[in-house]
PDB file of C-alpha atoms (C1' of nucleotides) in Angstrom:
ATOM      1  CA  MET A 131     -38.338  39.077  45.017  1.00 65.00           C
ATOM      2  CA  TYR A 132     -37.044  37.082  42.097  1.00 58.00           C
ATOM      3  CA  TYR A 133     -33.496  36.441  41.115  1.00 59.00           C
ATOM      4  CA  CYS A 134     -30.851  34.633  39.216  1.00 58.00           C
ATOM      5  CA  THR A 135     -27.558  33.952  40.913  1.00 67.00           C
ATOM      6  CA  MET A 136     -24.309  35.071  39.405  1.00 79.00           C
ATOM      7  CA  TYR A 137     -21.976  32.911  41.430  1.00 89.00           C
ATOM      8  CA  SER A 138     -22.084  29.282  42.387  1.00 83.00           C
ATOM      9  CA  LYS A 139     -23.884  29.235  45.686  1.00 81.00           C
ATOM     10  CA  GLU A 140     -20.966  27.693  47.464  1.00 92.00           C
ATOM     11  CA  LEU A 141     -18.702  30.663  46.847  1.00 95.00           C
ATOM     12  CA  LEU A 142     -21.034  32.927  48.763  1.00 95.00           C
ATOM     13  CA  LYS A 143     -20.901  30.724  51.822  1.00 96.00           C
ATOM     14  CA  GLY A 144     -19.513  32.491  54.827  1.00 96.00           C
ATOM     15  CA  THR A 145     -19.831  35.914  53.241  1.00 97.00           C
ATOM     16  CA  LEU A 146     -23.430  36.704  54.114  1.00 97.00           C
ATOM     17  CA  GLN A 147     -22.831  37.903  57.647  1.00 98.00           C
ATOM     18  CA  PRO A 148     -19.752  39.953  56.757  1.00 98.00           C
ATOM     19  CA  ILE A 149     -21.699  41.588  53.947  1.00 98.00           C
ATOM     20  CA  ILE A 150     -24.583  42.481  56.231  1.00 98.00           C
ATOM     21  CA  LEU A 151     -22.232  43.762  58.912  1.00 98.00           C
ATOM     22  CA  SER A 152     -20.419  45.843  56.354  1.00 98.00           C
ATOM     23  CA  MET A 153     -23.617  47.395  55.028  1.00 98.00           C
ATOM     24  CA  LEU A 154     -24.856  48.156  58.524  1.00 97.00           C
ATOM     25  CA  SER A 155     -21.618  49.803  59.545  1.00 96.00           C
ATOM     26  CA  GLU A 156     -22.037  52.317  56.740  1.00 94.00           C
ATOM     27  CA  THR A 157     -25.708  53.020  57.138  1.00 95.00           C
ATOM     28  CA  ASN A 158     -26.526  52.723  60.802  1.00 92.00           C
ATOM     29  CA  LYS A 159     -30.096  51.523  60.396  1.00 97.00           C
ATOM     30  CA  MET A 160     -31.432  49.316  57.616  1.00 98.00           C
ATOM     31  CA  TYR A 161     -34.321  46.965  57.072  1.00 98.00           C
ATOM     32  CA  GLY A 162     -34.024  43.650  55.304  1.00 98.00           C
ATOM     33  CA  TYR A 163     -35.297  44.630  51.927  1.00 97.00           C
ATOM     34  CA  GLU A 164     -33.111  47.712  51.997  1.00 98.00           C
ATOM     35  CA  ILE A 165     -30.026  45.574  52.564  1.00 98.00           C
ATOM     36  CA  PHE A 166     -31.124  43.349  49.698  1.00 97.00           C
ATOM     37  CA  THR A 167     -31.435  46.364  47.402  1.00 97.00           C
ATOM     38  CA  LYS A 168     -28.202  47.992  48.487  1.00 97.00           C
ATOM     39  CA  VAL A 169     -26.151  44.828  47.991  1.00 97.00           C
ATOM     40  CA  LYS A 170     -27.706  44.279  44.601  1.00 96.00           C
ATOM     41  CA  GLU A 171     -26.900  47.788  43.442  1.00 95.00           C
ATOM     42  CA  ARG A 172     -23.431  47.940  44.930  1.00 95.00           C
ATOM     43  CA  SER A 173     -22.483  44.652  43.301  1.00 95.00           C
ATOM     44  CA  ASP A 174     -23.942  45.613  39.918  1.00 94.00           C
ATOM     45  CA  GLY A 175     -26.519  42.868  40.207  1.00 94.00           C
ATOM     46  CA  LYS A 176     -23.907  40.212  40.834  1.00 95.00           C
ATOM     47  CA  ILE A 177     -24.873  39.455  44.398  1.00 96.00           C
ATOM     48  CA  ILE A 178     -28.572  38.949  44.888  1.00 95.00           C
ATOM     49  CA  LEU A 179     -29.331  37.996  48.454  1.00 96.00           C
ATOM     50  CA  LYS A 180     -32.090  35.452  48.716  1.00 96.00           C
ATOM     51  CA  ASP A 181     -34.904  36.281  51.087  1.00 96.00           C
ATOM     52  CA  GLY A 182     -34.771  32.684  52.252  1.00 96.00           C
ATOM     53  CA  SER A 183     -31.238  33.452  53.446  1.00 97.00           C
ATOM     54  CA  LEU A 184     -31.492  37.080  54.442  1.00 98.00           C
ATOM     55  CA  TYR A 185     -34.401  37.120  56.863  1.00 98.00           C
ATOM     56  CA  PRO A 186     -33.376  34.028  58.791  1.00 97.00           C
ATOM     57  CA  VAL A 187     -29.802  35.274  59.170  1.00 98.00           C
ATOM     58  CA  LEU A 188     -31.010  38.660  60.427  1.00 98.00           C
ATOM     59  CA  GLN A 189     -33.007  36.810  63.056  1.00 97.00           C
ATOM     60  CA  LYS A 190     -30.025  34.667  63.931  1.00 97.00           C
ATOM     61  CA  MET A 191     -27.732  37.657  64.262  1.00 98.00           C
ATOM     62  CA  SER A 192     -30.256  39.316  66.540  1.00 97.00           C
ATOM     63  CA  LYS A 193     -30.486  36.199  68.639  1.00 96.00           C
ATOM     64  CA  ASP A 194     -26.680  36.151  68.831  1.00 96.00           C
ATOM     65  CA  GLY A 195     -26.661  39.707  70.132  1.00 97.00           C
ATOM     66  CA  VAL A 196     -24.903  41.054  67.074  1.00 97.00           C
ATOM     67  CA  LEU A 197     -27.861  43.060  65.851  1.00 98.00           C
ATOM     68  CA  GLN A 198     -30.879  44.722  67.375  1.00 98.00           C
ATOM     69  CA  PHE A 199     -33.953  45.934  65.602  1.00 98.00           C
ATOM     70  CA  GLU A 200     -36.902  48.207  66.036  1.00 97.00           C
ATOM     71  CA  GLU A 201     -40.185  47.856  64.235  1.00 97.00           C
ATOM     72  CA  VAL A 202     -41.466  50.811  62.315  1.00 97.00           C
ATOM     73  CA  HIS A 203     -44.955  50.946  60.888  1.00 95.00           C
ATOM     74  CA  ILE A 204     -45.149  52.424  57.417  1.00 92.00           C
ATOM     75  CA  GLY A 205     -48.835  52.643  56.626  1.00 91.00           C
ATOM     76  CA  LYS A 206     -50.065  49.113  57.159  1.00 92.00           C
ATOM     77  CA  ARG A 207     -46.676  47.621  56.476  1.00 90.00           C
ATOM     78  CA  VAL A 208     -44.073  46.788  59.098  1.00 93.00           C
ATOM     79  CA  ARG A 209     -40.364  47.301  58.690  1.00 97.00           C
ATOM     80  CA  LYS A 210     -37.707  45.967  60.976  1.00 98.00           C
ATOM     81  CA  TYR A 211     -34.820  48.351  61.170  1.00 98.00           C
ATOM     82  CA  TYR A 212     -31.664  46.545  62.182  1.00 98.00           C
ATOM     83  CA  PHE A 213     -28.561  48.101  63.683  1.00 98.00           C
ATOM     84  CA  LEU A 214     -25.287  46.918  65.155  1.00 98.00           C
ATOM     85  CA  THR A 215     -24.930  46.360  68.873  1.00 98.00           C
ATOM     86  CA  ALA A 216     -21.645  47.019  70.654  1.00 97.00           C
ATOM     87  CA  LYS A 217     -20.879  43.341  70.293  1.00 97.00           C
ATOM     88  CA  GLY A 218     -21.867  43.630  66.657  1.00 97.00           C
ATOM     89  CA  SER A 219     -19.193  46.239  66.061  1.00 97.00           C
ATOM     90  CA  GLU A 220     -16.575  43.917  67.463  1.00 97.00           C
ATOM     91  CA  VAL A 221     -17.832  40.957  65.486  1.00 97.00           C
ATOM     92  CA  LYS A 222     -17.882  43.138  62.387  1.00 97.00           C
ATOM     93  CA  ARG A 223     -14.241  44.098  62.844  1.00 97.00           C
ATOM     94  CA  ASP A 224     -13.202  40.476  63.311  1.00 96.00           C
ATOM     95  CA  TYR A 225     -15.272  39.084  60.444  1.00 97.00           C
ATOM     96  CA  LEU A 226     -14.163  41.741  57.989  1.00 97.00           C
ATOM     97  CA  GLN A 227     -10.542  41.258  58.952  1.00 96.00           C
ATOM     98  CA  GLU A 228     -10.829  37.524  58.464  1.00 96.00           C
ATOM     99  CA  LEU A 229     -12.592  37.938  55.141  1.00 97.00           C
ATOM    100  CA  LYS A 230     -10.008  40.413  53.914  1.00 97.00           C
ATOM    101  CA  ASP A 231      -7.179  38.091  54.839  1.00 96.00           C
ATOM    102  CA  PHE A 232      -8.994  35.248  53.153  1.00 97.00           C
ATOM    103  CA  LEU A 233      -9.529  37.156  49.910  1.00 97.00           C
ATOM    104  CA  GLU A 234      -5.865  38.127  49.808  1.00 97.00           C
ATOM    105  CA  THR A 235      -4.686  34.612  50.547  1.00 96.00           C
ATOM    106  CA  ILE A 236      -6.831  33.018  47.860  1.00 97.00           C
ATOM    107  CA  ASN A 237      -5.843  35.674  45.383  1.00 97.00           C
ATOM    108  CA  GLU A 238      -2.180  35.158  46.120  1.00 96.00           C
ATOM    109  CA  LEU A 239      -2.459  31.390  46.029  1.00 96.00           C
ATOM    110  CA  VAL A 240      -4.476  31.028  42.870  1.00 96.00           C
ATOM    111  CA  TYR A 241      -3.453  33.960  40.715  1.00 95.00           C
ATOM    112  CA  LYS A 242      -0.063  35.173  41.824  1.00 87.00           C
ATOM    113  CA  SER A 243       1.979  32.033  42.096  1.00 70.00           C
ATOM    114  CA  ALA A 244       4.297  30.151  39.749  1.00 60.00           C
ATOM    115  CA  VAL A 245       7.043  32.716  39.637  1.00 59.00           C
ATOM    116  CA  SER A 246       9.412  31.861  36.838  1.00 49.00           C
ATOM    117  CA  VAL A 247      12.707  30.344  37.966  1.00 43.00           C
TER     118      VAL A 247
ATOM    119  CA  MET B 150      -2.085  14.645  58.592  1.00 66.00           C
ATOM    120  CA  TYR B 151      -3.114  16.952  61.387  1.00 60.00           C
ATOM    121  CA  TYR B 152      -4.204  20.504  61.144  1.00 60.00           C
ATOM    122  CA  CYS B 153      -5.780  23.623  62.503  1.00 60.00           C
ATOM    123  CA  THR B 154      -7.866  25.749  60.201  1.00 67.00           C
ATOM    124  CA  MET B 155      -7.162  29.422  59.786  1.00 79.00           C
ATOM    125  CA  TYR B 156     -10.462  30.417  58.266  1.00 89.00           C
ATOM    126  CA  SER B 157     -14.000  29.591  59.202  1.00 84.00           C
ATOM    127  CA  LYS B 158     -14.749  26.495  57.217  1.00 82.00           C
ATOM    128  CA  GLU B 159     -17.563  28.168  55.333  1.00 92.00           C
ATOM    129  CA  LEU B 160     -15.322  30.706  53.663  1.00 95.00           C
ATOM    130  CA  LEU B 161     -13.363  27.977  51.925  1.00 96.00           C
ATOM    131  CA  LYS B 162     -16.487  26.547  50.357  1.00 95.00           C
ATOM    132  CA  GLY B 163     -16.398  26.569  46.615  1.00 96.00           C
ATOM    133  CA  THR B 164     -12.694  27.272  46.479  1.00 97.00           C
ATOM    134  CA  LEU B 165     -11.354  23.726  46.730  1.00 98.00           C
ATOM    135  CA  GLN B 166     -11.733  22.767  43.088  1.00 98.00           C
ATOM    136  CA  PRO B 167     -10.405  26.089  41.766  1.00 98.00           C
ATOM    137  CA  ILE B 168      -7.396  25.751  44.057  1.00 98.00           C
ATOM    138  CA  ILE B 169      -6.666  22.231  42.858  1.00 98.00           C
ATOM    139  CA  LEU B 170      -7.136  23.223  39.235  1.00 98.00           C
ATOM    140  CA  SER B 171      -4.823  26.156  39.707  1.00 98.00           C
ATOM    141  CA  MET B 172      -2.119  24.035  41.315  1.00 98.00           C
ATOM    142  CA  LEU B 173      -2.377  21.426  38.572  1.00 98.00           C
ATOM    143  CA  SER B 174      -2.138  23.975  35.811  1.00 96.00           C
ATOM    144  CA  GLU B 175       1.224  25.069  37.125  1.00 94.00           C
ATOM    145  CA  THR B 176       2.696  21.687  37.855  1.00 94.00           C
ATOM    146  CA  ASN B 177       1.332  19.288  35.297  1.00 91.00           C
ATOM    147  CA  LYS B 178       1.348  16.189  37.497  1.00 96.00           C
ATOM    148  CA  MET B 179       0.738  16.048  41.219  1.00 98.00           C
ATOM    149  CA  TYR B 180      -0.383  13.537  43.791  1.00 98.00           C
ATOM    150  CA  GLY B 181      -2.779  14.332  46.594  1.00 98.00           C
ATOM    151  CA  TYR B 182      -0.329  14.778  49.391  1.00 97.00           C
ATOM    152  CA  GLU B 183       1.827  16.945  47.153  1.00 98.00           C
ATOM    153  CA  ILE B 184      -1.122  19.269  46.504  1.00 98.00           C
ATOM    154  CA  PHE B 185      -1.771  19.402  50.227  1.00 97.00           C
ATOM    155  CA  THR B 186       1.847  20.399  50.879  1.00 97.00           C
ATOM    156  CA  LYS B 187       2.031  22.932  48.078  1.00 97.00           C
ATOM    157  CA  VAL B 188      -1.159  24.711  49.115  1.00 97.00           C
ATOM    158  CA  LYS B 189       0.004  24.814  52.707  1.00 96.00           C
ATOM    159  CA  GLU B 190       3.357  26.313  51.786  1.00 95.00           C
ATOM    160  CA  ARG B 191       2.017  28.760  49.226  1.00 95.00           C
ATOM    161  CA  SER B 192      -0.566  30.074  51.670  1.00 95.00           C
ATOM    162  CA  ASP B 193       1.923  30.357  54.541  1.00 94.00           C
ATOM    163  CA  GLY B 194       0.049  27.724  56.467  1.00 94.00           C
ATOM    164  CA  LYS B 195      -3.234  29.562  56.175  1.00 95.00           C
ATOM    165  CA  ILE B 196      -4.953  27.033  53.972  1.00 96.00           C
ATOM    166  CA  ILE B 197      -4.622  23.481  55.159  1.00 95.00           C
ATOM    167  CA  LEU B 198      -6.585  21.126  52.949  1.00 96.00           C
ATOM    168  CA  LYS B 199      -8.227  18.340  54.871  1.00 96.00           C
ATOM    169  CA  ASP B 200      -7.597  14.845  53.606  1.00 96.00           C
ATOM    170  CA  GLY B 201     -11.247  14.136  54.194  1.00 96.00           C
ATOM    171  CA  SER B 202     -11.932  16.807  51.578  1.00 97.00           C
ATOM    172  CA  LEU B 203      -8.978  16.434  49.265  1.00 98.00           C
ATOM    173  CA  TYR B 204      -9.072  12.757  48.350  1.00 98.00           C
ATOM    174  CA  PRO B 205     -12.804  12.565  47.771  1.00 98.00           C
ATOM    175  CA  VAL B 206     -12.756  15.661  45.579  1.00 98.00           C
ATOM    176  CA  LEU B 207      -9.889  14.309  43.505  1.00 98.00           C
ATOM    177  CA  GLN B 208     -11.973  11.197  42.915  1.00 98.00           C
ATOM    178  CA  LYS B 209     -15.002  13.287  42.060  1.00 97.00           C
ATOM    179  CA  MET B 210     -13.063  15.421  39.615  1.00 98.00           C
ATOM    180  CA  SER B 211     -11.740  12.297  37.946  1.00 97.00           C
ATOM    181  CA  LYS B 212     -15.230  10.903  37.712  1.00 96.00           C
ATOM    182  CA  ASP B 213     -16.357  14.185  36.168  1.00 96.00           C
ATOM    183  CA  GLY B 214     -13.672  13.916  33.517  1.00 97.00           C
ATOM    184  CA  VAL B 215     -11.828  16.952  34.783  1.00 97.00           C
ATOM    185  CA  LEU B 216      -8.802  15.030  35.987  1.00 98.00           C
ATOM    186  CA  GLN B 217      -7.070  11.810  35.103  1.00 98.00           C
ATOM    187  CA  PHE B 218      -4.518   9.949  37.161  1.00 98.00           C
ATOM    188  CA  GLU B 219      -1.846   7.325  36.893  1.00 97.00           C
ATOM    189  CA  GLU B 220      -0.645   5.183  39.738  1.00 97.00           C
ATOM    190  CA  VAL B 221       3.037   5.146  40.475  1.00 96.00           C
ATOM    191  CA  HIS B 222       4.588   2.679  42.870  1.00 94.00           C
ATOM    192  CA  ILE B 223       7.216   4.167  45.137  1.00 92.00           C
ATOM    193  CA  GLY B 224       8.663   1.241  47.053  1.00 91.00           C
ATOM    194  CA  LYS B 225       5.633  -0.361  48.653  1.00 91.00           C
ATOM    195  CA  ARG B 226       3.644   2.857  48.591  1.00 90.00           C
ATOM    196  CA  VAL B 227       1.287   3.934  45.842  1.00 92.00           C
ATOM    197  CA  ARG B 228       0.929   7.447  44.579  1.00 96.00           C
ATOM    198  CA  LYS B 229      -1.820   8.698  42.321  1.00 98.00           C
ATOM    199  CA  TYR B 230      -0.516  11.372  40.023  1.00 98.00           C
ATOM    200  CA  TYR B 231      -3.336  13.593  38.840  1.00 98.00           C
ATOM    201  CA  PHE B 232      -3.316  15.788  35.763  1.00 98.00           C
ATOM    202  CA  LEU B 233      -5.782  17.972  33.872  1.00 98.00           C
ATOM    203  CA  THR B 234      -7.745  16.580  30.957  1.00 98.00           C
ATOM    204  CA  ALA B 235      -8.691  18.767  27.998  1.00 97.00           C
ATOM    205  CA  LYS B 236     -12.037  19.296  29.635  1.00 97.00           C
ATOM    206  CA  GLY B 237     -10.187  20.056  32.846  1.00 97.00           C
ATOM    207  CA  SER B 238      -8.377  22.941  31.200  1.00 97.00           C
ATOM    208  CA  GLU B 239     -11.647  24.453  30.120  1.00 97.00           C
ATOM    209  CA  VAL B 240     -13.232  23.957  33.514  1.00 97.00           C
ATOM    210  CA  LYS B 241     -10.153  25.484  35.094  1.00 97.00           C
ATOM    211  CA  ARG B 242     -10.439  28.601  32.945  1.00 97.00           C
ATOM    212  CA  ASP B 243     -14.120  29.018  33.798  1.00 96.00           C
ATOM    213  CA  TYR B 244     -13.746  28.342  37.510  1.00 97.00           C
ATOM    214  CA  LEU B 245     -10.790  30.654  37.915  1.00 97.00           C
ATOM    215  CA  GLN B 246     -12.547  33.403  36.020  1.00 96.00           C
ATOM    216  CA  GLU B 247     -15.615  33.057  38.188  1.00 96.00           C
ATOM    217  CA  LEU B 248     -13.550  33.013  41.361  1.00 97.00           C
ATOM    218  CA  LYS B 249     -11.586  36.076  40.304  1.00 97.00           C
ATOM    219  CA  ASP B 250     -14.755  37.964  39.536  1.00 96.00           C
ATOM    220  CA  PHE B 251     -16.195  36.884  42.848  1.00 97.00           C
ATOM    221  CA  LEU B 252     -13.155  38.012  44.829  1.00 97.00           C
ATOM    222  CA  GLU B 253     -13.231  41.403  43.136  1.00 97.00           C
ATOM    223  CA  THR B 254     -16.954  41.833  43.675  1.00 96.00           C
ATOM    224  CA  ILE B 255     -16.798  41.008  47.363  1.00 97.00           C
ATOM    225  CA  ASN B 256     -13.784  43.200  47.823  1.00 97.00           C
ATOM    226  CA  GLU B 257     -15.500  46.095  46.107  1.00 96.00           C
ATOM    227  CA  LEU B 258     -18.738  45.576  47.986  1.00 96.00           C
ATOM    228  CA  VAL B 259     -17.344  45.167  51.460  1.00 96.00           C
ATOM    229  CA  TYR B 260     -14.217  47.282  51.524  1.00 95.00           C
ATOM    230  CA  LYS B 261     -14.462  49.892  48.821  1.00 87.00           C
ATOM    231  CA  SER B 262     -17.942  51.293  49.221  1.00 70.00           C
ATOM    232  CA  ALA B 263     -19.380  54.287  51.047  1.00 60.00           C
ATOM    233  CA  VAL B 264     -17.889  56.956  48.869  1.00 59.00           C
ATOM    234  CA  SER B 265     -18.271  60.340  50.514  1.00 49.00           C
ATOM    235  CA  VAL B 266     -20.949  62.567  49.046  1.00 44.00           C
TER     236      VAL B 266
ATOM    237  C1'  DT C  89      16.008   0.394  69.216  1.00 62.58           C
ATOM    238  C1'  DA C  90      11.576   1.953  70.154  1.00 62.58           C
ATOM    239  C1'  DT C  91       8.492   5.321  69.406  1.00 62.58           C
ATOM    240  C1'  DT C  92       6.815   9.241  67.139  1.00 62.58           C
ATOM    241  C1'  DA C  93       6.104  12.006  63.038  1.00 62.58           C
ATOM    242  C1'  DA C  94       5.515  12.243  58.303  1.00 62.58           C
ATOM    243  C1'  DT C  95       3.926  10.211  54.077  1.00 62.58           C
ATOM    244  C1'  DA C  96      -0.124   8.471  51.345  1.00 62.58           C
ATOM    245  C1'  DC C  97      -4.162   6.833  50.626  1.00 62.58           C
ATOM    246  C1'  DA C  98      -9.286   5.883  51.998  1.00 62.58           C
ATOM    247  C1'  DT C  99     -14.497   6.015  53.779  1.00 62.58           C
ATOM    248  C1'  DC C 100     -18.594   8.006  55.730  1.00 62.58           C
ATOM    249  C1'  DA C 101     -21.754  10.081  59.139  1.00 62.58           C
ATOM    250  C1'  DA C 102     -22.380  14.685  60.751  1.00 62.58           C
ATOM    251  C1'  DT C 103     -22.444  19.718  60.117  1.00 62.58           C
ATOM    252  C1'  DA C 104     -24.158  23.964  58.702  1.00 62.58           C
ATOM    253  C1'  DC C 105     -24.971  27.624  55.435  1.00 62.58           C
ATOM    254  C1'  DA C 106     -27.557  28.855  51.926  1.00 62.58           C
ATOM    255  C1'  DT C 107     -31.221  27.718  48.654  1.00 62.58           C
ATOM    256  C1'  DG C 108     -35.740  27.013  46.748  1.00 62.58           C
ATOM    257  C1'  DA C 109     -40.345  26.534  47.489  1.00 62.58           C
ATOM    258  C1'  DT C 110     -44.069  28.395  49.451  1.00 62.58           C
ATOM    259  C1'  DG C 111     -46.844  31.628  51.995  1.00 62.58           C
ATOM    260  C1'  DT C 112     -49.164  36.283  53.443  1.00 62.58           C
ATOM    261  C1'  DA C 113     -50.081  40.968  52.606  1.00 62.58           C
ATOM    262  C1'  DT C 114     -49.566  45.928  51.158  1.00 62.58           C
ATOM    263  C1'  DT C 115     -48.592  49.364  47.689  1.00 62.58           C
ATOM    264  C1'  DA C 116     -47.271  51.151  43.218  1.00 62.58           C
ATOM    265  C1'  DA C 117     -47.233  50.816  38.261  1.00 62.58           C
ATOM    266  C1'  DA C 118     -48.712  49.391  33.742  1.00 62.58           C
TER     267       DA C 118
ATOM    268  C1'  DT D 217     -57.202  45.281  36.482  1.00 62.58           C
ATOM    269  C1'  DT D 218     -53.484  42.826  36.650  1.00 62.58           C
ATOM    270  C1'  DT D 219     -48.684  42.667  37.322  1.00 62.58           C
ATOM    271  C1'  DA D 220     -44.529  44.099  39.688  1.00 62.58           C
ATOM    272  C1'  DA D 221     -42.426  45.738  43.647  1.00 62.58           C
ATOM    273  C1'  DT D 222     -42.267  46.007  48.595  1.00 62.58           C
ATOM    274  C1'  DA D 223     -41.703  43.463  53.072  1.00 62.58           C
ATOM    275  C1'  DC D 224     -41.820  40.054  55.887  1.00 62.58           C
ATOM    276  C1'  DA D 225     -41.813  34.802  57.090  1.00 62.58           C
ATOM    277  C1'  DT D 226     -40.991  29.379  57.472  1.00 62.58           C
ATOM    278  C1'  DC D 227     -38.904  25.022  56.508  1.00 62.58           C
ATOM    279  C1'  DA D 228     -37.514  20.872  53.925  1.00 62.58           C
ATOM    280  C1'  DT D 229     -33.742  20.076  50.865  1.00 62.58           C
ATOM    281  C1'  DG D 230     -29.171  20.150  48.973  1.00 62.58           C
ATOM    282  C1'  DT D 231     -24.311  19.759  49.152  1.00 62.58           C
ATOM    283  C1'  DA D 232     -19.465  20.895  49.959  1.00 62.58           C
ATOM    284  C1'  DT D 233     -16.643  20.345  53.515  1.00 62.58           C
ATOM    285  C1'  DT D 234     -15.401  18.537  57.933  1.00 62.58           C
ATOM    286  C1'  DG D 235     -14.085  15.371  61.544  1.00 62.58           C
ATOM    287  C1'  DA D 236     -13.557  10.912  62.907  1.00 62.58           C
ATOM    288  C1'  DT D 237     -11.620   6.855  61.888  1.00 62.58           C
ATOM    289  C1'  DG D 238      -8.935   3.503  59.426  1.00 62.58           C
ATOM    290  C1'  DT D 239      -4.674   1.126  57.079  1.00 62.58           C
ATOM    291  C1'  DA D 240       0.059   1.044  56.016  1.00 62.58           C
ATOM    292  C1'  DT D 241       4.863   2.527  54.773  1.00 62.58           C
ATOM    293  C1'  DT D 242       8.922   5.240  55.673  1.00 62.58           C
ATOM    294  C1'  DA D 243      11.793   8.587  58.028  1.00 62.58           C
ATOM    295  C1'  DA D 244      13.271  10.831  62.174  1.00 62.58           C
ATOM    296  C1'  DT D 245      14.231  11.148  66.917  1.00 62.58           C
ATOM    297  C1'  DA D 246      14.746  10.030  71.653  1.00 62.58           C
TER     298       DA D 246
END
DNA sequence: TATTAATACATCAATACATGATGTATTAAA
DNA sequence: TTTAATACATCATGTATTGATGTATTAATA
């Protein structure tokens, strides 16, 4: 898994969990590498999740009761299929609402101001 | 200067400099507290810059040659009026372009996906 | 008039997310 | 056969922002 980042790392901060929650609410079961691939494709290669970020956060979200997973053996390889818990669905709704509001606010503030007098 | 934050602190990461650059490109000269006030008003109280973030970053941006300032004495109080340098205008253009692209990408990824088959 | 809020700056240790480096191992492709 | 892709993992490091704390002036309010 190799990559070059499109955006300054700081901009991505706080968006990782919402992104994962969003992906998992569309496709009810996904494993880490699948999420990585999906996000990469959907963003036209602009958002490349780092495995050093992705796998730890999936573990954290499981620990927080937001996700659950089941291990599936594919040949000799193991996949962990993650899915939203009931709590996860709630958290998803809240996080996505907050993110949406944030995007709109920043957009308004930075690009839509300075109305001529 | 007291405050309550609307967004999880992480979401704001990477947006502070673009916000400041944007504000300063509209109003050519502003002092720290004025930027604080303007951002607060423009965002309907949703983005409250912290003085622990604002003043250090203004110093950093000056050190980086992005901003310059002049001190103005108002009675016994001192104000530092900041303004964009030539380099600052370039940096502004780049940062705002990146941020805009980022906002669009996240929006597309998280809210506009899952087209029906 | 006394006290609180607002104005205006500052410093710095602590926080926390994400990164980058590094590792293991299987499977497919060149 | 060697490289790339698949699939997971750990952990020290970086760094932007925060929160706490500080000084001091000026305006408002009780």
